[in-house]
Amino acid sequence: MNLALQVLSMSLEVVDISGLATIQDSGRTGWRRFGVPSSGPMDTFAFHAANKLAANASNCAAIEIGLGDITLRAKRDCVVAVAGVGYGLSIYIWDFPLWSSYYVRAGWTIRLNKLDSGMWAYLAISGGVQAQPMLDSFSTNLRGHFGGLDGRQLQVGDVLRSGNPSRSLTELAARTLPEEARPVYSDNPVVDFIIGPQEKYFTDESIATFMSQEYSVNQISDRMGYRLEGAALKHHKKAELISEGMTMGAIQVPSNGQPIVMMADSPTTGGYPKIGTVVSADLPLLAQCEPGRSKIRFRETTVAKAQKKYRELMSGLDRIIESD
């Protein structure tokens, strides 16, 4: 995005927050070879859907909120779009469903309240959230303390700026992504994965166990990785190897036999054997699994099927319903 062409304006002020809210764009690409994680959204589909509903470019920055509530106040008239799972949305005095865009007048409040299930929601504003870019991205990396707003989570008093809406606000409001175009989120998802690259490091019994038993997300999971709890997997060979490249979705298994799925802030290398990699189309399902509540099963698939599944999922973003 060319900031020189943007006319930035104060758009949203954080007036209350109890959750983890950060600025995220589509991720920091081209820097993993230098040891810099990609960051970006946990639920890539909901992130892209929020931007699409606000008629933003796909890589525009938005607010990712998880683990609690947030209240913002509009500093000017704007259009916001919210997508995700596990949140209720209210604007001014009205409650609204997610997966839609809304006209917000200056002075009105926008509240996202955490519900029982689900983990992450994304609030996009027409024109995109703007911040100081770091390594070609606005994404916040909390462990590295860079990106977003000074490399930290949002806090009360922060004022977010946005760029120019792509169209008039009245044209951008009341757009909806129908339910059939969204992922089939569930408290008990079946998640596809590609086996390998170190499947030979595991016993045949462990591989069968991984594909037949339920796993839950541990409470100490975070944006770097989801630690799973369930039947322990046994290594056929050593439990460590020379560190090698790693990416979001990689399933590492340390010596305790409990898998760890790498997520948005995944490190770029790792030294535990990887039993497989979660396919891109199903990472949103896993990201929205709530610790201690969700039960996850893993199902082996092929690269060709995974690619087709991802294309079909992302094609749903073209099914937005415009207001009359």
XYZ file of C-alpha atoms in Angstrom:
324
model
C 0.000 0.000 0.000
C 1.367 3.418 -0.966
C 0.993 5.592 2.123
C 1.933 8.674 0.120
C -1.408 8.412 -1.664
C -3.414 8.023 1.532
C -5.124 10.883 3.343
C -5.099 9.576 6.903
C -7.718 10.530 9.447
C -8.401 9.655 13.064
C -11.123 7.039 12.876
C -11.419 4.828 15.974
C -10.506 5.363 19.621
C -10.152 2.482 22.076
C -12.304 3.357 25.105
C -12.375 -0.008 26.898
C -10.600 -3.330 26.434
C -10.262 -6.602 28.324
C -9.038 -8.855 25.536
C -6.013 -9.188 23.292
C -6.374 -6.758 20.394
C -3.649 -6.097 17.841
C -3.261 -4.587 14.387
C -2.724 -7.280 11.761
C -2.504 -7.185 7.988
C -2.148 -10.232 5.733
C 1.341 -10.920 7.092
C 4.996 -10.097 6.728
C 6.301 -11.850 3.606
C 9.863 -12.235 2.371
C 11.540 -12.075 5.775
C 11.326 -15.632 7.132
C 14.785 -16.442 5.770
C 16.080 -13.826 8.197
C 14.259 -15.429 11.121
C 11.310 -12.998 11.133
C 7.882 -14.634 11.629
C 5.094 -13.774 9.199
C 2.524 -12.832 11.879
C -0.800 -11.746 10.365
C -4.256 -13.079 11.289
C -4.998 -16.283 13.167
C -8.163 -16.838 11.120
C -7.141 -15.811 7.619
C -10.593 -16.328 6.136
C -12.410 -14.097 8.652
C -9.689 -11.461 8.220
C -10.062 -11.424 4.431
C -13.842 -11.472 4.734
C -13.847 -8.368 6.950
C -11.661 -6.516 4.446
C -13.770 -7.683 1.516
C -16.953 -6.512 3.241
C -15.359 -3.095 3.800
C -14.214 -3.082 0.136
C -10.574 -2.873 1.186
C -7.596 -4.449 -0.534
C -6.986 -7.965 0.770
C -3.771 -6.977 2.567
C -5.214 -3.966 4.427
C -4.666 -3.947 8.179
C -7.561 -4.622 10.534
C -8.042 -5.114 14.272
C -7.790 -8.691 15.531
C -9.543 -9.204 18.869
C -9.426 -12.344 20.992
C -9.775 -13.570 24.575
C -11.999 -10.711 25.733
C -13.973 -7.585 24.881
C -13.217 -4.286 23.199
C -15.128 -1.014 22.877
C -14.211 1.649 20.340
C -15.622 5.080 19.556
C -15.856 6.406 16.014
C -14.006 9.703 15.595
C -15.656 10.301 12.226
C -18.384 8.785 10.075
C -17.121 5.468 8.746
C -18.057 1.964 7.683
C -16.825 -1.011 9.672
C -17.104 -4.710 8.904
C -16.743 -7.490 11.455
C -16.172 -11.202 10.828
C -15.128 -14.078 13.036
C -16.450 -16.506 15.645
C -17.288 -16.187 19.309
C -18.293 -12.521 19.509
C -21.390 -10.398 19.752
C -21.444 -6.994 18.054
C -23.281 -3.858 19.117
C -23.106 -0.428 17.490
C -24.556 2.557 19.348
C -27.766 1.073 20.876
C -28.300 -1.835 18.465
C -27.057 -5.411 18.285
C -25.937 -6.726 14.906
C -24.718 -10.038 13.453
C -21.132 -10.530 12.323
C -20.089 -11.061 8.694
C -21.572 -7.745 7.568
C -20.608 -4.086 7.119
C -22.238 -1.166 8.957
C -22.407 2.606 8.724
C -21.164 4.187 11.968
C -21.669 7.858 12.783
C -19.047 9.949 14.564
C -19.396 9.546 18.332
C -21.070 6.140 18.206
C -19.499 3.230 20.073
C -18.691 -0.185 18.623
C -18.573 -3.097 21.076
C -17.308 -6.619 20.536
C -18.246 -8.880 23.443
C -16.769 -12.347 23.925
C -19.314 -15.187 23.829
C -19.034 -18.818 24.911
C -17.345 -20.412 21.895
C -14.900 -19.284 19.221
C -11.738 -17.246 19.663
C -11.071 -14.456 17.138
C -12.925 -11.622 15.423
C -11.716 -9.030 12.909
C -12.870 -5.457 12.634
C -11.998 -3.761 9.351
C -12.653 -0.090 8.647
C -13.212 1.251 5.150
C -9.852 2.582 3.988
C -7.892 0.181 6.219
C -6.179 0.704 9.555
C -2.903 2.561 9.109
C 0.248 2.429 11.222
C 3.996 2.781 10.818
C 5.088 -0.097 8.545
C 7.854 -2.377 9.762
C 9.532 -4.687 7.239
C 6.816 -3.966 4.675
C 3.923 -4.837 6.990
C 1.616 -3.351 9.615
C 1.274 -6.694 11.451
C 2.048 -6.733 15.165
C 4.601 -9.220 16.474
C 4.159 -9.168 20.240
C 7.184 -11.324 21.076
C 9.432 -9.232 18.861
C 7.878 -5.928 20.015
C 7.534 -4.521 16.508
C 4.805 -3.690 14.004
C 1.318 -2.325 14.640
C 1.360 0.289 17.405
C 4.864 0.132 18.878
C 4.828 -3.672 18.747
C 2.204 -3.962 21.489
C -1.446 -4.817 21.936
C -4.029 -2.055 21.821
C -4.893 -0.225 25.033
C -7.354 2.378 26.242
C -6.658 5.771 24.700
C -5.164 4.479 21.462
C -6.495 6.301 18.387
C -6.344 4.399 15.099
C -6.049 6.126 11.757
C -7.464 4.942 8.474
C -7.059 5.714 4.798
C -9.558 6.680 2.123
C -12.609 4.458 1.605
C -12.721 2.933 -1.866
C -16.321 4.078 -2.404
C -18.928 6.255 -0.711
C -19.877 5.113 2.778
C -23.502 4.534 1.831
C -22.386 2.146 -0.905
C -20.158 0.215 1.498
C -22.712 -0.308 4.270
C -25.067 -3.295 4.637
C -22.936 -5.784 2.704
C -23.138 -9.387 3.931
C -21.258 -12.629 3.383
C -23.895 -15.394 3.456
C -23.442 -18.291 5.866
C -23.022 -20.850 3.102
C -19.928 -18.971 1.873
C -18.163 -19.193 5.251
C -16.123 -22.031 6.722
C -18.123 -24.589 8.704
C -16.845 -23.546 12.130
C -17.430 -26.041 14.920
C -16.503 -26.785 18.519
C -15.527 -30.240 17.267
C -13.920 -29.832 13.830
C -12.293 -32.493 11.672
C -9.075 -30.888 10.440
C -7.297 -32.082 7.301
C -3.516 -32.410 7.330
C -0.709 -33.512 5.019
C 1.403 -36.217 6.638
C 5.157 -35.613 6.959
C 7.863 -34.596 6.543
C 9.126 -36.677 9.493
C 6.438 -39.374 9.717
C 9.210 -42.007 9.814
C 10.220 -40.625 13.205
C 6.939 -41.942 14.653
C 5.702 -45.469 15.256
C 2.904 -46.763 13.055
C 0.740 -46.972 16.172
C 1.328 -43.290 16.926
C 0.352 -42.200 13.423
C -2.825 -44.279 13.699
C -3.487 -42.755 17.124
C -3.078 -39.214 15.806
C -5.708 -39.854 13.129
C -8.195 -41.628 15.389
C -8.130 -39.816 18.749
C -9.522 -36.463 19.867
C -7.272 -33.602 20.930
C -8.048 -30.395 22.789
C -6.230 -27.054 22.900
C -4.156 -26.401 26.031
C -4.808 -23.215 28.023
C -1.209 -22.004 27.557
C -1.583 -21.821 23.769
C -1.048 -18.471 22.044
C -0.569 -16.849 18.656
C 2.759 -18.642 18.262
C 1.386 -22.149 18.647
C -1.579 -24.232 19.791
C -0.427 -26.883 22.254
C -2.672 -29.925 21.992
C -3.645 -32.357 24.731
C -4.582 -35.959 24.073
C -3.087 -39.385 23.455
C 0.710 -39.114 23.540
C 2.573 -39.914 20.336
C 5.705 -42.066 20.551
C 8.797 -41.401 18.520
C 10.273 -44.279 16.535
C 13.563 -42.408 16.366
C 15.000 -39.505 18.343
C 12.676 -36.751 19.542
C 14.874 -33.916 18.296
C 16.628 -33.106 15.033
C 18.701 -30.331 13.527
C 16.508 -27.237 13.302
C 14.898 -26.723 9.900
C 12.392 -24.423 8.258
C 8.861 -24.287 9.596
C 5.621 -22.554 8.743
C 2.096 -21.953 10.037
C 0.242 -25.245 10.309
C 3.307 -27.412 10.974
C 2.595 -30.018 13.682
C 5.645 -30.517 15.882
C 5.798 -33.312 18.454
C 8.302 -32.806 21.316
C 9.525 -35.560 23.618
C 6.363 -35.507 25.768
C 4.363 -36.713 22.757
C 1.858 -33.832 22.832
C 1.545 -32.140 19.398
C 2.044 -28.388 18.905
C 0.503 -26.727 15.844
C 2.377 -23.638 14.678
C 0.130 -20.604 14.273
C 0.425 -17.024 12.947
C 3.478 -16.013 15.004
C 5.204 -19.330 14.365
C 9.007 -19.264 14.600
C 10.768 -19.790 11.299
C 12.706 -22.906 12.393
C 12.148 -25.781 14.774
C 13.945 -28.890 15.955
C 11.138 -31.292 16.863
C 9.930 -33.915 14.359
C 6.827 -32.858 12.442
C 4.155 -35.484 11.966
C 2.313 -33.329 9.444
C 1.003 -29.915 8.429
C -2.566 -28.616 8.773
C -3.921 -27.559 5.376
C -4.474 -23.829 4.833
C -8.224 -24.206 4.329
C -8.663 -25.734 7.792
C -6.355 -23.471 9.794
C -9.299 -21.077 10.453
C -11.252 -23.990 11.969
C -8.358 -24.812 14.274
C -7.692 -21.155 15.139
C -11.263 -20.761 16.397
C -11.051 -23.792 18.724
C -11.428 -22.706 22.337
C -9.014 -24.143 24.922
C -10.612 -26.731 27.193
C -13.828 -26.792 25.157
C -13.211 -27.890 21.592
C -12.430 -31.460 20.540
C -10.353 -31.798 17.374
C -9.805 -34.766 15.076
C -7.207 -34.962 12.317
C -7.749 -36.519 8.889
C -5.055 -37.205 6.311
C -5.469 -35.696 2.855
C -3.397 -35.047 -0.266
C -1.741 -31.900 -1.565
C -4.048 -31.807 -4.597
C -7.171 -32.101 -2.437
C -5.836 -29.476 -0.024
C -5.210 -27.008 -2.846
C -8.678 -27.574 -4.274
C -10.253 -27.140 -0.844
C -8.455 -23.826 -0.343
C -9.508 -22.498 -3.760
C -13.122 -23.406 -3.065
C -13.024 -21.801 0.384
C -11.556 -18.512 -0.799
C -13.940 -18.341 -3.754
C -16.682 -17.823 -1.173
C -15.400 -14.279 -0.658
C -16.849 -13.387 -4.062
C -20.368 -14.110 -2.838
C -20.915 -10.934 -0.852
C -24.502 -9.684 -1.041
C -24.799 -5.940 -1.676
C -27.564 -3.835 -0.140
C -30.344 -2.628 -2.418
